[in-house]
mmCIF file of C-alpha atoms in Angstrom:
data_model
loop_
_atom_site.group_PDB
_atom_site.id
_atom_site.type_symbol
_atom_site.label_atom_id
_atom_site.label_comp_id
_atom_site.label_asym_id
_atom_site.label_seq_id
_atom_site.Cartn_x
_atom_site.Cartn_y
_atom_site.Cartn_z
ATOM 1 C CA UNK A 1 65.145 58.815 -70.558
ATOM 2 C CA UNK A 2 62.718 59.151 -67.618
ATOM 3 C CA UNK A 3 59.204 56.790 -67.594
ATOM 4 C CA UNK A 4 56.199 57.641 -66.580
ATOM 5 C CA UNK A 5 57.013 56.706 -63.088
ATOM 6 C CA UNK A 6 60.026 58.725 -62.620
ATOM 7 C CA UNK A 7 57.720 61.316 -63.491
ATOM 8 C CA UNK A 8 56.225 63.910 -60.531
ATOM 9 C CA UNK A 9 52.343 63.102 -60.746
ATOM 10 C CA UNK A 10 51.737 66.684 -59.573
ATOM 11 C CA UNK A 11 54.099 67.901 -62.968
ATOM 12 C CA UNK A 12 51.901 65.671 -64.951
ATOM 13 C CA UNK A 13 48.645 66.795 -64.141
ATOM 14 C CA UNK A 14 49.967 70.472 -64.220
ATOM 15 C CA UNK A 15 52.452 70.647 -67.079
ATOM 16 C CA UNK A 16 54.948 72.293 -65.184
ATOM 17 C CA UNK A 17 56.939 71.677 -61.779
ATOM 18 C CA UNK A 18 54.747 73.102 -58.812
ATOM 19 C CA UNK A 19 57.692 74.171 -56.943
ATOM 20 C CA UNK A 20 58.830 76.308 -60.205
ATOM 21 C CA UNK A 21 55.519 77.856 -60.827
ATOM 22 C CA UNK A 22 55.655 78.813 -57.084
ATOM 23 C CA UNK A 23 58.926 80.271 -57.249
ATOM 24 C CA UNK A 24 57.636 81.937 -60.411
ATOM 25 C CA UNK A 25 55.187 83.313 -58.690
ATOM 26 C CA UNK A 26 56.727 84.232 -55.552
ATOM 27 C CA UNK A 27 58.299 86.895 -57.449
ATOM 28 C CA UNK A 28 55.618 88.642 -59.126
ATOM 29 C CA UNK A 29 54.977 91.603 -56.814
ATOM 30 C CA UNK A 30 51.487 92.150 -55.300
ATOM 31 C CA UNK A 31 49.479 94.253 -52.651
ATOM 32 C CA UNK A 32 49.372 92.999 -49.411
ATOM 33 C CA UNK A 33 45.630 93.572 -47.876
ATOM 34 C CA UNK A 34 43.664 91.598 -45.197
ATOM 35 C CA UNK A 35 40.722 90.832 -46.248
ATOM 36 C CA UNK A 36 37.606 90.771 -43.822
ATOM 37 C CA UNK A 37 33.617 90.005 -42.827
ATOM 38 C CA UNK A 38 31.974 89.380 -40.053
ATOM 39 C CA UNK A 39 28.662 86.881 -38.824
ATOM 40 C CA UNK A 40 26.990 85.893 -35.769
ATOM 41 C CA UNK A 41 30.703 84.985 -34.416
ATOM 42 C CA UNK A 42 32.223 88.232 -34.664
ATOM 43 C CA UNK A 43 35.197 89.657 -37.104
ATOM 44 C CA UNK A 44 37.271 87.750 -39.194
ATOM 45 C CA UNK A 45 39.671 88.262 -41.539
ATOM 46 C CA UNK A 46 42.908 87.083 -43.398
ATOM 47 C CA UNK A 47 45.872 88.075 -45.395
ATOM 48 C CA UNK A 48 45.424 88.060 -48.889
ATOM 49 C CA UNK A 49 48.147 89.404 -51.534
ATOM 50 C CA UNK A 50 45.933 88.198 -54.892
ATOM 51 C CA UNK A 51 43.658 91.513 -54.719
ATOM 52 C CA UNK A 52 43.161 92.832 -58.337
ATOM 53 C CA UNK A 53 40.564 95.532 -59.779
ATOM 54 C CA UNK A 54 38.867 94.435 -62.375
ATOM 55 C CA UNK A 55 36.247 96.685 -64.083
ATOM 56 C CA UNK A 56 35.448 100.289 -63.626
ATOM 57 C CA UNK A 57 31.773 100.336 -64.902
ATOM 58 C CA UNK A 58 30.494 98.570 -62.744
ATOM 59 C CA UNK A 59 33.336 99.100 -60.362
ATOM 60 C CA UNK A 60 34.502 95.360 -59.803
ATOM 61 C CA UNK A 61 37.469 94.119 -57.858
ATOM 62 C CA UNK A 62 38.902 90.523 -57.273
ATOM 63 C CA UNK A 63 40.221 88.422 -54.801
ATOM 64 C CA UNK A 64 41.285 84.631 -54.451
ATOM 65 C CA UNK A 65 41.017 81.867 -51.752
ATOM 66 C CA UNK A 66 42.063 78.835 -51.253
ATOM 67 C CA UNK A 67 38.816 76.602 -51.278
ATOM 68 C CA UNK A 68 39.978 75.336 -47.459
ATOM 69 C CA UNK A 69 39.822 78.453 -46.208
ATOM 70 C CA UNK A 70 37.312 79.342 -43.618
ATOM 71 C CA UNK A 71 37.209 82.995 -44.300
ATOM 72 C CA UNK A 72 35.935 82.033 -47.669
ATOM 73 C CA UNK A 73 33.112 79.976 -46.646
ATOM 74 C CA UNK A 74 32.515 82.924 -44.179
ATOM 75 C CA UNK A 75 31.990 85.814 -47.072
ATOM 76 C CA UNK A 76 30.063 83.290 -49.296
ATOM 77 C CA UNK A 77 27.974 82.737 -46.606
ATOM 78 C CA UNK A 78 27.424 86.807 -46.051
ATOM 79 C CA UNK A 79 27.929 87.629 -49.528
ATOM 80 C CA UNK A 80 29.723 90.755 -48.041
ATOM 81 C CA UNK A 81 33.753 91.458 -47.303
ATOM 82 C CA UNK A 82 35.676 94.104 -47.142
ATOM 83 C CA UNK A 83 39.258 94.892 -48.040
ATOM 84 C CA UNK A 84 41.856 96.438 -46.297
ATOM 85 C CA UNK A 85 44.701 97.584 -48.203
ATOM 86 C CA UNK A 86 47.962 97.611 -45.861
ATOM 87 C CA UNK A 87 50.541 100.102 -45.278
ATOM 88 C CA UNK A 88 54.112 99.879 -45.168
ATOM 89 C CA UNK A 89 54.860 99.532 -41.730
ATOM 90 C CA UNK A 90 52.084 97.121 -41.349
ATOM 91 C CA UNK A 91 53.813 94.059 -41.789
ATOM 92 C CA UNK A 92 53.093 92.643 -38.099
ATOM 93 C CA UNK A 93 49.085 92.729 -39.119
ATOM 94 C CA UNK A 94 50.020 90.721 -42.522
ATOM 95 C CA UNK A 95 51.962 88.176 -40.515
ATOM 96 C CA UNK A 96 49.211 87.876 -37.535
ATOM 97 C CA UNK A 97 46.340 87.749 -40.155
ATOM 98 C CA UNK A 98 48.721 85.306 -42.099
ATOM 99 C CA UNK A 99 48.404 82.484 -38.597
ATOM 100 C CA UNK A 100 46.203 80.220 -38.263
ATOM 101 C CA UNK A 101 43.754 81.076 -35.339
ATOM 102 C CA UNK A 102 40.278 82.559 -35.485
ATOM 103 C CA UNK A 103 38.615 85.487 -36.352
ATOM 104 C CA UNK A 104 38.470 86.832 -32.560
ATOM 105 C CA UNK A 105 42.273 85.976 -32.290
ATOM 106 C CA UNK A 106 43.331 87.794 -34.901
ATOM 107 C CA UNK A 107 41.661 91.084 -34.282
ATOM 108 C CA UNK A 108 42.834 90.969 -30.552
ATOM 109 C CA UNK A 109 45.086 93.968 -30.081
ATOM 110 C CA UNK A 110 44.134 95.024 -33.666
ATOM 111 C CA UNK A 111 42.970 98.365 -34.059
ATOM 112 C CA UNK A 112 39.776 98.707 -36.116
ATOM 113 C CA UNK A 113 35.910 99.336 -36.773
ATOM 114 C CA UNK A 114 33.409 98.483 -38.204
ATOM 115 C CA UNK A 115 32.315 100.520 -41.572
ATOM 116 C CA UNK A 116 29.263 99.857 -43.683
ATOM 117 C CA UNK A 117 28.682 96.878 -41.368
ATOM 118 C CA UNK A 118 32.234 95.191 -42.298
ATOM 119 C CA UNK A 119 35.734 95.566 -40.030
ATOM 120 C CA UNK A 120 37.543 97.892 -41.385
ATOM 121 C CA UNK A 121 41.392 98.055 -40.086
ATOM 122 C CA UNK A 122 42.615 101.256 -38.571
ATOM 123 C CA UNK A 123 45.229 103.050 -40.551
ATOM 124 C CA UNK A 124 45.243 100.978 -43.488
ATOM 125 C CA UNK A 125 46.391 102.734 -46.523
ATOM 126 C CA UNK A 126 43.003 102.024 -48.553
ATOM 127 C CA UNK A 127 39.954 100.561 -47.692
ATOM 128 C CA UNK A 128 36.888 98.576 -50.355
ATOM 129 C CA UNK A 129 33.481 97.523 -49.015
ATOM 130 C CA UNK A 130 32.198 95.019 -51.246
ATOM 131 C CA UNK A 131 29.050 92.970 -51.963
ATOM 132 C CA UNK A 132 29.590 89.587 -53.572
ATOM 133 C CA UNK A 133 29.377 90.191 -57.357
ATOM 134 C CA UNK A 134 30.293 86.043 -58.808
ATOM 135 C CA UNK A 135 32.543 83.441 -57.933
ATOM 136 C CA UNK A 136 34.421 82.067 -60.218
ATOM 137 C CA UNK A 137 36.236 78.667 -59.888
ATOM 138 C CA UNK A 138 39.876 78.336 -60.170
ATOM 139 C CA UNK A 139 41.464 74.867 -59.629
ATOM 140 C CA UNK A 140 42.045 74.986 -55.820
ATOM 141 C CA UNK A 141 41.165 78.176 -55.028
ATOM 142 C CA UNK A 142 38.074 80.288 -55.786
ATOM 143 C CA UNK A 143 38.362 83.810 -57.099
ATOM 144 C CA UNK A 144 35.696 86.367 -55.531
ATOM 145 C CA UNK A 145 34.218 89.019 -57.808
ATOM 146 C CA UNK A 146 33.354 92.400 -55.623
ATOM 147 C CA UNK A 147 31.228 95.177 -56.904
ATOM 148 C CA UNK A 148 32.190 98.386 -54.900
ATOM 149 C CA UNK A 149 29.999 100.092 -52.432
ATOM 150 C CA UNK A 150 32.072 102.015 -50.726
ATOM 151 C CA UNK A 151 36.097 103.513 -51.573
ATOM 152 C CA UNK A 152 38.601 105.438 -49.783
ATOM 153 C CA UNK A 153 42.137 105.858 -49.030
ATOM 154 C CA UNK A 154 45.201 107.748 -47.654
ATOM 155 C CA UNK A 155 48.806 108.737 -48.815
ATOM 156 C CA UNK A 156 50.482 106.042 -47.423
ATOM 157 C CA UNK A 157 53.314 103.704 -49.266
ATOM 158 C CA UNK A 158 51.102 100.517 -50.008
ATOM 159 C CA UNK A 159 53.045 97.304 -48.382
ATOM 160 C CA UNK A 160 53.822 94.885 -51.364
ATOM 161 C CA UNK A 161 55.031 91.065 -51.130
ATOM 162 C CA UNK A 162 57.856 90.017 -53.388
ATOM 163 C CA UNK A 163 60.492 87.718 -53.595
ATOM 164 C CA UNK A 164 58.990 86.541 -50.314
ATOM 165 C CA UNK A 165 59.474 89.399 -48.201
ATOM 166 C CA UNK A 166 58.049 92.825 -47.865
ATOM 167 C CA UNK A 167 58.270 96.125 -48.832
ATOM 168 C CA UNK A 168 56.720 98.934 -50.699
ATOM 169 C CA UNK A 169 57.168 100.286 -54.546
ATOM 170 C CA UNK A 170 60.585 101.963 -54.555
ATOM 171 C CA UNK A 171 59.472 105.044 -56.626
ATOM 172 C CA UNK A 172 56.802 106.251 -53.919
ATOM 173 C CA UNK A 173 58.839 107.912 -51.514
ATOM 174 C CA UNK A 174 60.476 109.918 -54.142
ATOM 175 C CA UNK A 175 56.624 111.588 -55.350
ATOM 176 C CA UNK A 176 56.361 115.409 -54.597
ATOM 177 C CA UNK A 177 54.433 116.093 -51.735
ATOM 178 C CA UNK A 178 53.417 119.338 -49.715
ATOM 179 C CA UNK A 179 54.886 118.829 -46.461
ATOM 180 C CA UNK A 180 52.338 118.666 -43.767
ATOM 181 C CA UNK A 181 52.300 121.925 -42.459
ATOM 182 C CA UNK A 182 51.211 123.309 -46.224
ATOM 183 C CA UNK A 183 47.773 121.208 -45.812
ATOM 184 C CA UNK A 184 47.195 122.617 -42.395
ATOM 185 C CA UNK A 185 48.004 125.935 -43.553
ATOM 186 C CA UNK A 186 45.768 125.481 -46.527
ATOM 187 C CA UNK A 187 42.456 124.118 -44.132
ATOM 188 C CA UNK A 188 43.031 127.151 -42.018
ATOM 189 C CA UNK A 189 43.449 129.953 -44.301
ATOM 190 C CA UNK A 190 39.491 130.181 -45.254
#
């Protein structure tokens, strides 16, 4: 029989074992994207892997910080971000995004833009531009609510995160596509 002190405080207040619901969690597969605005100092961005959609009409999307984090303070201070949805083969930007270090840091050696006033990485398999909807709080971290100004993307595997590593959804590769030269056949036979 265990007493209250034998007890984790952390399970208490919770329920449940934080360590479990992280492992838990660690396994649920998500998109990897880095999410980004930019003020007075320059760009800055992060790496972000809780990026949802969540209405259509208006066209809403979510993402969540940790309260700490200085990117968030940044986008509620612009009430703009943008999201870049990574590729597979982009893993080095998720880690470098994923440091610690500052905006200009971070973007160093980075290709990208600027689109609709936010940075916008090169190459990314799908890009959002977003204008702060609502916040919503969430125990430690805060989710964003975007409504969508802007949409695009290419056909590029989208990088995932599971089981702590990454990778992209199996079944992609195997899609049907023209090869190459049939699109540049098809833009030059007008």
């Amino acid at each position: 029989m265990s007493t209250a002190s034998d007890i984790d405080p952390a399970v208490v207040a919770g329920g449940i074992d934080p360590k479990r619901f992280r492992d838990l969690m660690a396994r649920v597969c998500a998109p990897v994207t880095i999410v980004t605005t930019t003020d007075g100092d320059g760009p800055h961005g992060a790496t972000a892997s809780s990026f949802a959609a969540l209405s259509q009409d208006p066209p809403l999307v979510t993402v969540a910080f940790d309260r700490r984090s200085a990117l968030l303070a940044r986008i509620v201070a612009t009430g703009r971000f943008g999201i870049n949805l990574l590729h597979h083969g982009q893993e080095d930007l998720a880690m470098r995004f994923a440091s610690r270090g500052t905006g200009g840091e971070r973007f160093a050696g980075t290709p990208w833009h600027t689109d609709t006033g936010l940075p916008r990485i090169d190459d990314a398999a799908a890009w959002v531009s977003c204008e702060r909807y609502n916040t919503v709080d969430g125990g430690d971290h805060l989710l964003l609510i975007g409504l969508v100004t802007k949409a695009c993307n290419v056909e590029r595997p989208p990088l995932v995160y599971a089981n702590r590593t990454f990778g992209t959804h199996s079944r992609f590769s195997e899609r049907p596509r023209r090869p190459i030269v049939d699109h540049i056949t098809a833009c030059t036979s007008d």
